Coordinates of C-alpha atoms in Angstrom, one line a residue:
M5 CA -29.2 -7.5 8.0
A6 CA -29.8 -3.8 8.0
V7 CA -28.7 -1.7 5.1
Q8 CA -26.5 1.2 6.0
N9 CA -26.0 4.1 3.7
P10 CA -27.9 2.4 0.9
L11 CA -26.9 5.1 -1.6
Y12 CA -23.2 4.6 -1.0
L13 CA -22.8 0.9 -1.4
E14 CA -19.8 -0.5 -3.3
A15 CA -20.7 -0.9 -6.9
S16 CA -19.4 -4.5 -7.0
S17 CA -22.1 -5.5 -4.5
A18 CA -25.0 -3.4 -5.3
D19 CA -27.4 -2.6 -8.2
Y20 CA -29.9 0.2 -8.4
K21 CA -33.1 0.0 -10.3
E22 CA -35.6 2.7 -10.8
A23 CA -38.5 0.2 -10.9
L24 CA -39.2 -3.4 -11.1
E25 CA -39.0 -4.7 -14.8
E26 CA -41.7 -7.4 -15.0
K27 CA -41.9 -7.9 -18.7
K28 CA -38.2 -8.3 -19.2
P29 CA -36.9 -9.4 -15.7
R30 CA -33.6 -10.8 -17.0
S31 CA -32.3 -7.2 -16.7
W32 CA -32.3 -7.5 -13.0
L33 CA -32.5 -11.3 -12.4
K34 CA -29.0 -11.7 -13.9
S35 CA -27.8 -9.6 -11.0
I36 CA -29.5 -12.0 -8.6
S37 CA -27.6 -14.9 -10.2
A38 CA -24.4 -12.9 -10.2
F39 CA -24.6 -12.0 -6.5
A40 CA -25.5 -15.6 -5.6
N41 CA -22.5 -16.9 -7.6
T42 CA -20.0 -14.4 -6.4
F43 CA -20.0 -12.7 -3.0
G44 CA -23.6 -11.7 -2.4
G45 CA -25.1 -8.2 -2.8
R46 CA -28.2 -6.0 -2.9
L47 CA -30.7 -4.8 -5.4
I48 CA -32.3 -1.6 -4.4
F49 CA -35.6 -0.8 -6.3
G50 CA -36.9 2.8 -6.3
V51 CA -33.4 4.4 -6.8
Q52 CA -32.3 5.8 -10.1
N53 CA -28.6 4.7 -10.8
E54 CA -27.2 7.5 -13.0
P55 CA -27.3 10.1 -11.7
R56 CA -28.1 8.5 -8.2
A57 CA -31.5 9.7 -7.1
V58 CA -34.2 8.3 -5.0
V59 CA -37.5 8.2 -6.9
G60 CA -39.5 5.8 -4.6
L61 CA -42.1 3.1 -5.4
S62 CA -45.9 3.5 -5.4
D63 CA -46.6 -0.1 -4.4
P64 CA -43.6 -1.6 -2.5
Q65 CA -45.5 -4.7 -1.5
H66 CA -46.4 -5.6 -5.0
V67 CA -42.7 -5.3 -5.9
I68 CA -41.8 -7.6 -3.1
S69 CA -44.4 -10.2 -4.2
K70 CA -43.5 -10.1 -7.9
L71 CA -39.7 -10.2 -7.4
S72 CA -40.0 -13.2 -5.1
E73 CA -42.2 -15.0 -7.6
L74 CA -39.7 -14.4 -10.4
I75 CA -36.7 -15.3 -8.4
Q76 CA -38.3 -18.6 -7.4
S77 CA -39.4 -19.4 -11.0
R78 CA -36.4 -18.2 -13.0
I79 CA -33.3 -18.7 -10.9
D80 CA -32.2 -22.3 -10.5
P81 CA -31.6 -23.3 -7.8
A82 CA -33.3 -20.5 -5.8
P83 CA -30.7 -18.6 -3.7
H84 CA -31.0 -17.4 -0.2
Y85 CA -32.4 -13.9 -0.3
R86 CA -34.5 -11.4 1.8
A87 CA -36.7 -8.8 0.4
Y88 CA -38.2 -5.9 2.4
E89 CA -39.4 -2.3 2.3
M90 CA -37.1 0.5 3.3
K91 CA -37.5 4.3 3.7
I92 CA -34.8 6.1 1.8
E93 CA -34.8 9.9 2.0
G94 CA -38.5 9.6 3.1
K95 CA -39.5 7.6 0.1
S96 CA -40.6 3.9 -0.1
C97 CA -38.0 1.5 -1.7
V98 CA -37.4 -2.2 -1.7
V99 CA -34.1 -3.9 -0.9
C100 CA -33.4 -7.4 -2.0
E101 CA -30.4 -8.9 -0.1
V102 CA -28.9 -11.9 -1.9
Q103 CA -26.6 -14.5 -0.1
N104 CA -23.9 -16.2 -2.1
G105 CA -23.8 -20.0 -2.2
P106 CA -23.6 -22.7 -1.2
A107 CA -25.4 -24.5 -4.1
Y108 CA -23.3 -23.1 -6.9
P109 CA -23.9 -22.4 -9.8
Y110 CA -27.0 -20.4 -9.7
Y111 CA -28.5 -20.0 -13.2
Y112 CA -30.9 -17.8 -14.9
A113 CA -33.2 -20.4 -16.4
A114 CA -35.8 -18.8 -18.6
D115 CA -36.3 -17.6 -22.3
G116 CA -34.8 -20.7 -23.5
V117 CA -31.5 -20.2 -21.9
H118 CA -29.7 -21.7 -18.8
V119 CA -26.9 -19.2 -18.0
A120 CA -24.9 -18.4 -14.9
Y121 CA -23.8 -15.0 -14.2
L122 CA -20.9 -13.5 -12.2
R123 CA -20.2 -10.1 -10.8
H124 CA -17.2 -8.3 -12.4
G125 CA -16.8 -4.9 -10.9
D126 CA -20.1 -3.1 -11.2
Q127 CA -21.4 -5.4 -14.1
S128 CA -23.2 -8.8 -14.0
V129 CA -21.7 -10.8 -16.9
E130 CA -22.1 -14.4 -18.2
A131 CA -19.7 -16.8 -16.7
T132 CA -17.1 -18.2 -19.2
S133 CA -16.7 -22.0 -19.5
R134 CA -13.7 -21.9 -17.1
E135 CA -15.6 -19.7 -14.5
L136 CA -18.5 -22.1 -14.8
N137 CA -16.3 -25.1 -14.2
E138 CA -14.9 -23.4 -11.1
L139 CA -18.4 -22.7 -9.9
I140 CA -19.3 -26.3 -10.3
L141 CA -16.2 -27.4 -8.3
K142 CA -17.2 -24.9 -5.7
G143 CA -20.7 -26.3 -5.5
M144 CA -19.2 -29.8 -5.0
N145 CA -16.9 -28.4 -2.3
Q146 CA -14.0 -29.5 -4.5
T147 CA -10.8 -27.8 -5.8
F148 CA -9.1 -28.3 -9.1
D149 CA -5.9 -29.7 -7.5
A150 CA -8.0 -32.4 -5.6
L151 CA -9.4 -33.9 -8.9
P152 CA -8.0 -37.2 -10.1
S153 CA -5.9 -37.2 -13.3
T154 CA -5.3 -40.0 -15.9
Y155 CA -1.9 -40.7 -14.3
N156 CA -1.3 -43.5 -11.9
L157 CA 1.2 -43.8 -9.1
G158 CA 3.7 -45.7 -11.3
D159 CA 3.9 -43.0 -13.8
V160 CA 5.5 -40.3 -11.7
S161 CA 7.9 -40.0 -8.6
F162 CA 8.1 -37.9 -5.6
T163 CA 11.7 -38.0 -4.6
L164 CA 12.2 -34.3 -4.2
L165 CA 9.0 -33.8 -2.1
A166 CA 10.1 -36.6 0.2
A167 CA 13.7 -35.1 0.5
T168 CA 12.4 -31.6 1.1
F169 CA 10.0 -32.7 3.7
K170 CA 12.7 -34.5 5.6
Q171 CA 15.1 -31.6 5.3
R172 CA 12.5 -29.0 6.5
T173 CA 10.6 -30.9 9.1
K174 CA 13.2 -33.5 10.2
E175 CA 10.5 -36.1 9.6
E176 CA 10.2 -38.9 7.1
F177 CA 7.6 -38.6 4.3
D178 CA 6.1 -42.0 4.0
L179 CA 5.1 -42.3 0.4
S180 CA 2.8 -45.4 1.1
K181 CA 0.8 -43.3 3.5
D182 CA 1.4 -39.6 3.2
L183 CA 0.7 -39.3 -0.5
F184 CA -3.0 -40.3 0.1
S185 CA -3.3 -38.2 3.4
T186 CA -2.0 -35.1 1.7
G187 CA -4.4 -35.6 -1.3
L188 CA -1.7 -36.1 -3.8
I189 CA -3.3 -39.5 -4.9
T190 CA -6.6 -41.0 -4.6
E191 CA -7.5 -44.1 -2.7
G192 CA -7.5 -46.0 -6.1
G193 CA -3.9 -44.8 -6.7
Q194 CA -4.7 -42.1 -9.3
I195 CA -2.6 -39.0 -9.2
T196 CA -4.5 -35.8 -8.4
N197 CA -3.8 -32.6 -10.3
G198 CA -2.1 -31.5 -7.1
G199 CA 0.2 -34.6 -7.3
L200 CA 1.0 -33.7 -10.9
L201 CA 2.1 -30.3 -9.7
L202 CA 4.3 -31.6 -6.9
C203 CA 5.8 -34.7 -8.7
D204 CA 9.3 -34.7 -9.9
Q205 CA 8.3 -34.6 -13.5
G206 CA 6.0 -31.4 -13.1
V207 CA 3.6 -32.8 -15.7
L208 CA 1.2 -29.8 -15.9
R209 CA 2.8 -27.4 -18.4
Q210 CA 0.6 -24.5 -17.1
S211 CA 2.8 -24.4 -14.0
R212 CA 5.7 -22.8 -15.8
I213 CA 7.3 -19.5 -14.8
F214 CA 8.8 -16.9 -17.2
C215 CA 11.4 -14.6 -15.6
T216 CA 12.8 -11.5 -17.2
R217 CA 15.3 -8.9 -16.2
W218 CA 14.6 -5.7 -18.2
K219 CA 16.8 -2.7 -19.1
G220 CA 15.4 0.4 -17.3
N221 CA 11.8 0.6 -16.0
Y222 CA 9.7 -0.6 -18.9
K223 CA 9.2 -3.7 -20.9
G224 CA 10.5 -4.0 -24.4
N225 CA 11.6 -6.6 -26.9
V226 CA 13.0 -9.7 -25.1
D227 CA 15.8 -10.1 -27.6
E228 CA 16.9 -6.5 -27.5
D229 CA 15.8 -5.0 -24.1
A230 CA 16.2 -8.0 -21.7
L231 CA 19.5 -8.3 -19.7
D232 CA 18.4 -12.0 -18.7
D233 CA 15.5 -14.2 -19.3
K234 CA 14.7 -17.7 -18.2
E235 CA 11.7 -20.1 -18.6
F236 CA 11.1 -22.8 -16.0
E237 CA 8.8 -25.7 -16.6
S238 CA 8.4 -29.5 -16.4
A239 CA 9.4 -29.6 -12.8
S240 CA 7.9 -29.8 -9.3
L241 CA 6.5 -26.6 -7.8
I242 CA 9.3 -26.9 -5.2
T243 CA 11.9 -26.8 -8.0
L244 CA 10.1 -23.8 -9.7
L245 CA 10.0 -21.9 -6.5
Q246 CA 13.8 -22.3 -6.2
N247 CA 14.4 -21.5 -9.7
A248 CA 12.5 -18.2 -9.6
E249 CA 14.2 -17.3 -6.2
D250 CA 17.6 -17.9 -7.8
F251 CA 16.8 -15.8 -10.7
V252 CA 15.7 -13.0 -8.6
R253 CA 18.9 -13.3 -6.4
V254 CA 21.2 -13.4 -9.4
N255 CA 19.6 -10.4 -11.1
M256 CA 19.7 -8.0 -8.0
K257 CA 22.5 -5.5 -7.7
N258 CA 22.5 -6.0 -3.9
P259 CA 21.4 -9.6 -3.5
W260 CA 20.6 -11.6 -0.4
S261 CA 23.7 -12.5 1.5
I262 CA 23.9 -15.5 3.8
R263 CA 25.8 -15.4 7.1
G264 CA 25.6 -18.8 8.7
M265 CA 22.0 -19.9 8.5
V266 CA 20.6 -16.4 8.4
R267 CA 19.9 -14.2 5.3
E268 CA 20.9 -10.7 5.7
E269 CA 18.1 -8.3 4.6
R270 CA 20.2 -5.4 3.3
S271 CA 19.1 -6.1 -0.4
D272 CA 17.2 -4.7 -3.3
Y273 CA 14.3 -6.9 -2.4
P274 CA 13.6 -8.5 1.0
Y275 CA 13.8 -12.3 0.9
K276 CA 10.7 -12.8 3.0
A277 CA 8.6 -10.7 0.7
V278 CA 9.9 -12.3 -2.5
R279 CA 9.4 -15.9 -1.1
E280 CA 5.9 -14.9 0.1
V281 CA 4.8 -13.5 -3.3
L282 CA 6.2 -16.4 -5.3
V283 CA 4.6 -18.9 -3.0
N284 CA 1.3 -17.2 -3.3
A285 CA 1.6 -17.1 -7.0
L286 CA 2.3 -20.8 -7.2
I287 CA -0.5 -22.0 -4.9
H288 CA -3.2 -19.5 -5.5
R289 CA -3.1 -19.2 -9.3
D290 CA -5.8 -20.7 -11.6
Y291 CA -4.4 -23.8 -13.2
Q292 CA -7.5 -24.1 -15.3
I293 CA -6.4 -21.2 -17.4
L294 CA -4.4 -23.1 -20.1
G295 CA -1.6 -21.5 -22.0
S296 CA -0.8 -19.1 -19.1
E297 CA 2.1 -18.8 -16.8
I298 CA 3.6 -16.8 -13.8
H299 CA 5.7 -13.9 -14.8
V300 CA 8.5 -12.4 -12.8
D301 CA 9.6 -9.1 -14.3
I302 CA 12.5 -7.3 -12.7
F303 CA 13.1 -3.6 -13.6
D304 CA 15.6 -1.0 -12.3
N305 CA 13.1 0.3 -9.7
R306 CA 10.7 -2.5 -9.1
M307 CA 9.8 -6.2 -9.5
E308 CA 6.4 -7.3 -10.8
I309 CA 5.1 -10.8 -10.1
S310 CA 1.9 -11.7 -11.9
S311 CA -0.1 -14.9 -11.9
P312 CA -3.3 -16.1 -13.7
G313 CA -6.5 -15.9 -11.8
G314 CA -8.0 -13.1 -9.6
M315 CA -9.3 -13.3 -6.1
I316 CA -11.2 -16.5 -5.4
N317 CA -14.1 -14.5 -3.9
G318 CA -14.4 -12.5 -7.0
K319 CA -13.4 -9.2 -5.4
R320 CA -10.6 -6.9 -6.4
I321 CA -7.8 -6.7 -3.9
Q322 CA -7.3 -3.0 -4.5
D323 CA -10.8 -2.4 -3.1
M324 CA -10.1 -4.3 0.1
N325 CA -8.4 -3.5 3.4
L326 CA -5.0 -5.2 3.0
H327 CA -4.9 -6.0 6.6
H328 CA -8.1 -7.9 6.6
I329 CA -8.0 -10.1 3.6
P330 CA -9.8 -13.4 4.2
S331 CA -7.8 -16.5 4.0
M332 CA -9.2 -18.4 1.0
R333 CA -7.4 -21.0 -1.1
R334 CA -8.1 -21.9 -4.6
N335 CA -5.9 -25.0 -4.5
Q336 CA -6.4 -26.6 -1.1
V337 CA -4.1 -29.7 -1.7
I338 CA -1.0 -27.9 -2.7
S339 CA -1.6 -25.1 -0.2
D340 CA -1.6 -27.7 2.7
V341 CA 1.6 -29.3 1.3
F342 CA 3.4 -26.0 1.3
A343 CA 2.1 -25.3 4.7
R344 CA 3.6 -28.6 6.0
L345 CA 6.9 -27.8 4.3
D346 CA 6.8 -24.4 6.1
F347 CA 6.9 -22.5 2.8
M348 CA 3.8 -20.6 4.0
E349 CA 1.6 -20.2 7.1
R350 CA -2.0 -21.3 7.5
R351 CA -2.9 -18.0 9.4
G352 CA -3.3 -16.0 6.2
S353 CA -0.8 -13.3 7.4
G354 CA 1.4 -13.2 4.2
I355 CA 0.3 -9.7 3.1
D356 CA 1.2 -8.3 6.5
R357 CA 4.7 -9.9 6.2
I358 CA 5.1 -8.4 2.8
L359 CA 4.2 -4.9 3.9
N360 CA 6.2 -5.2 7.2
S361 CA 9.4 -5.9 5.2
Y362 CA 9.0 -2.4 3.7
L363 CA 8.6 -0.4 6.9
E364 CA 12.0 1.3 6.5
V365 CA 11.0 3.0 3.2
T366 CA 8.2 5.1 2.0
Q367 CA 7.4 3.2 -1.3
K368 CA 5.2 0.3 -0.4
P369 CA 4.2 -3.0 -2.3
D370 CA 1.2 -2.6 -4.4
F371 CA -1.4 -5.2 -5.0
Y372 CA -3.8 -5.3 -8.1
S373 CA -6.3 -7.9 -9.3
D374 CA -9.0 -8.4 -11.8
T375 CA -11.1 -11.5 -12.7
D376 CA -8.1 -13.3 -14.5
F377 CA -5.1 -11.6 -13.2
F378 CA -3.2 -10.9 -10.0
L379 CA -0.1 -8.6 -9.8
V380 CA 2.2 -7.7 -6.8
T381 CA 4.7 -4.9 -7.4
L382 CA 7.7 -4.7 -5.0
P383 CA 9.7 -1.5 -5.0
N384 CA 13.5 -1.7 -5.1
R385 CA 14.5 -0.8 -1.6
S386 CA 18.0 0.3 -2.6
I387 CA 16.6 3.3 -4.4
A388 CA 13.5 3.9 -2.4
V389 CA 13.0 6.9 -0.1
P390 CA 13.9 6.1 3.5
A391 CA 11.0 6.4 5.8
Q392 CA 12.9 8.8 8.0
L393 CA 14.6 11.7 6.3
T394 CA 16.6 14.8 7.6
L395 CA 16.3 18.3 6.1
E396 CA 19.7 17.8 4.6
D397 CA 18.3 14.9 2.5
M398 CA 15.5 16.9 1.1
D399 CA 15.5 18.8 -2.3
F400 CA 13.4 22.0 -1.8
S401 CA 14.6 23.7 -5.0
E402 CA 12.1 25.4 -7.3
E403 CA 13.2 23.1 -10.1
N404 CA 12.6 20.0 -8.2
F405 CA 9.2 21.3 -6.9
A406 CA 8.1 22.2 -10.4
T407 CA 8.8 18.7 -11.8
S408 CA 7.6 16.9 -8.8
P409 CA 5.6 19.2 -6.5
R410 CA 4.4 16.4 -4.3
N411 CA 7.8 14.8 -3.5
F412 CA 6.8 15.6 0.1
A413 CA 4.0 12.9 -0.3
T414 CA 6.8 10.4 0.2
F415 CA 7.9 12.1 3.4
P416 CA 6.8 11.0 6.9
E417 CA 3.3 11.7 7.9
N418 CA 4.2 14.5 10.3
F419 CA 5.4 16.6 7.4
A420 CA 1.9 17.2 6.3
T421 CA 0.4 17.3 9.8
S422 CA 2.9 19.3 11.6
P423 CA 5.0 21.4 9.1
E424 CA 5.8 23.8 11.9
N425 CA 8.2 21.1 13.3
F426 CA 10.5 21.7 10.3
A427 CA 12.8 24.6 9.8
S428 CA 12.6 25.0 6.1
Q429 CA 10.6 28.1 5.2
Q430 CA 11.1 27.4 1.5
Y431 CA 9.4 24.0 1.9
K432 CA 6.6 25.5 3.9
K433 CA 6.1 28.4 1.2
L434 CA 6.0 25.9 -1.6
Q435 CA 3.6 23.5 0.4
D436 CA 1.2 26.4 1.1
M437 CA 1.3 27.5 -2.4
E438 CA 0.2 24.1 -3.7
R439 CA -2.3 23.7 -0.9
K440 CA -4.1 27.1 -1.8
K441 CA -4.2 26.1 -5.4
F442 CA -5.8 22.8 -4.8
Q443 CA -8.2 24.3 -2.2
D444 CA -9.3 26.7 -4.9
S445 CA -10.1 23.9 -7.2
L446 CA -12.4 22.3 -4.6
K447 CA -14.5 25.5 -3.9
P448 CA -17.1 24.9 -6.8
L449 CA -17.7 21.3 -5.7
P450 CA -21.1 20.5 -3.9
L451 CA -19.3 19.0 -1.0
N452 CA -19.5 20.1 2.6
K453 CA -16.6 21.5 4.5
K454 CA -15.7 18.3 6.3
T455 CA -15.6 16.3 3.1
K456 CA -13.5 18.9 1.4
S457 CA -11.0 18.7 4.3
R458 CA -10.8 15.0 3.8
V459 CA -10.1 15.4 0.2
E460 CA -7.4 17.8 1.0
A461 CA -5.8 15.3 3.3
L462 CA -5.9 12.8 0.5
F463 CA -4.2 15.2 -1.8
Y464 CA -1.4 16.0 0.7
R465 CA -0.6 12.3 1.0
Y466 CA -0.6 11.4 -2.8
G467 CA -0.4 14.6 -4.7
Y468 CA -0.3 14.5 -8.5
E469 CA 2.5 11.9 -8.7
Y470 CA 1.2 9.0 -6.8
S471 CA -1.9 6.8 -7.5
F472 CA -4.2 5.2 -4.9
H473 CA -7.2 2.8 -4.4
S474 CA -10.6 3.4 -2.8
N475 CA -9.5 1.6 0.4
N476 CA -6.5 4.0 0.6
A477 CA -8.9 6.9 0.4
A478 CA -11.1 5.3 3.0
D479 CA -8.2 5.1 5.5
V480 CA -7.4 8.7 4.9
F481 CA -11.0 9.9 5.2
G482 CA -11.7 7.7 8.2
I483 CA -14.9 6.4 6.7
K484 CA -16.2 3.2 5.1
Q485 CA -14.9 2.3 1.7
S486 CA -18.3 2.5 0.1
A487 CA -18.8 6.1 1.3
A488 CA -15.2 6.9 0.1
T489 CA -16.0 5.4 -3.4
Y490 CA -19.0 7.7 -3.7
I491 CA -16.7 10.7 -2.9
L492 CA -14.1 9.6 -5.4
R493 CA -16.9 9.2 -8.1
K494 CA -17.9 12.8 -7.4
L495 CA -14.2 14.0 -7.8
R496 CA -13.9 12.1 -11.0
E497 CA -17.1 13.8 -12.4
A498 CA -15.6 17.1 -11.4
D499 CA -12.3 16.2 -13.2
I500 CA -10.4 16.6 -10.0
I501 CA -9.1 13.0 -10.2
Q502 CA -8.7 10.5 -13.0
S503 CA -8.7 6.7 -13.2
P504 CA -5.7 5.6 -15.4
Q505 CA -6.9 1.9 -14.9
Y506 CA -9.7 0.2 -13.4
G507 CA -9.9 0.6 -9.5
L508 CA -6.9 3.0 -9.6
Y509 CA -7.1 6.8 -9.0
Q510 CA -4.8 9.8 -9.3
F511 CA -5.2 13.5 -8.9
K512 CA -5.3 15.4 -12.1
R513 CA -3.1 18.3 -12.7
K514 CA -4.9 21.2 -14.4

């Protein structure tokens, strides 16, 4: 596979080394282990990392020979990789492409240690015991919910599952056959972890859900600042889903209303989006993280639903194109059961359904993840800015502009691209003033004219008030995400943008 723009690769999938360290190879072999255990990646030798500069190699063939020798002798098992010479800016470098899987885990086995590494952001770090267990299951082509437990069929019941199956599919759920075919019990009659999650008793305590309705827009003390809070546990995932949905409905000012068999969508939060996020939290969370739970936090302006466990492929969702998220399931058994119950679809189109339910407002759902955490934020539609506004709806006052000069970032796209279509001279004057000020701040930067125009377009969309991710920047720039990340790094070095949290960016007011 050819390397394109080798200097602009996403930091999570690339490491740069000025030279091949032969005496202390662990410094780069841990990246080989991490790439093989996560989602693959490239090591590029002959490139200085910070600041990024091509230095080249005097003997690239020796580097290829030595790195192959060290990978074969010190990574167990040896991963699939390819090493070759490449000219970068006219200088000889060596690229080592590492493929992930399938014989997980891949250990660094030398110097008296046997350690598996994972890629977390731009770092290769030692896998925790939980992460190592997950890698082992992955190597066995198993999932946690398919493993047998110590419970037998006589210890639990599946009355609710059978009744729900009949109600939603109009078919009988034959306990004598379907429990085994769905993976809820083993051939020997042992209940799997998936069975414990879907049985009436809800045996696994880590399946619980904490729900809180807070005063205002911030968390505080539950006893003093919560209008309502509930803890749901010791029940089937089906019951927990219904409990959480009921809590959301009760704590909305404008709840879902039902006319006949159809839910009306004129509500604070669209039913389809809430159902999708809750289902995803239940079936994709990492149940090996003990002492953790799903949290549903409702504020005046938004709802946050968080669950333990990041993306199963090790990536961060905020760095990915939301319309092209691969369908990967951490818990295959309960995912299949929920699909049969029509609580979810097998096509992996859930995020699109969530986004589509917010087409009529400018505020959109936000997705964030790290290695142990997944968060979805749903804006309150009742107070969100409509996607189409008339001039009478806009506040062009000097006071409003001074406190929020980028309110026009929430307006339709043609506000920025075709301001001549709007009659408000005051708006155009304020817009031009802010535009000129920002253009001046870009002049000293070592960026070409086209790149500066792209940065201006990004500023016009998000301004100082709204944050964005690298994939958002890539969409605005019309370039690949890896190249957009490089530009964002330069803007951060120039103090044009800041990063309030990992993977999140915001323009910085001077």
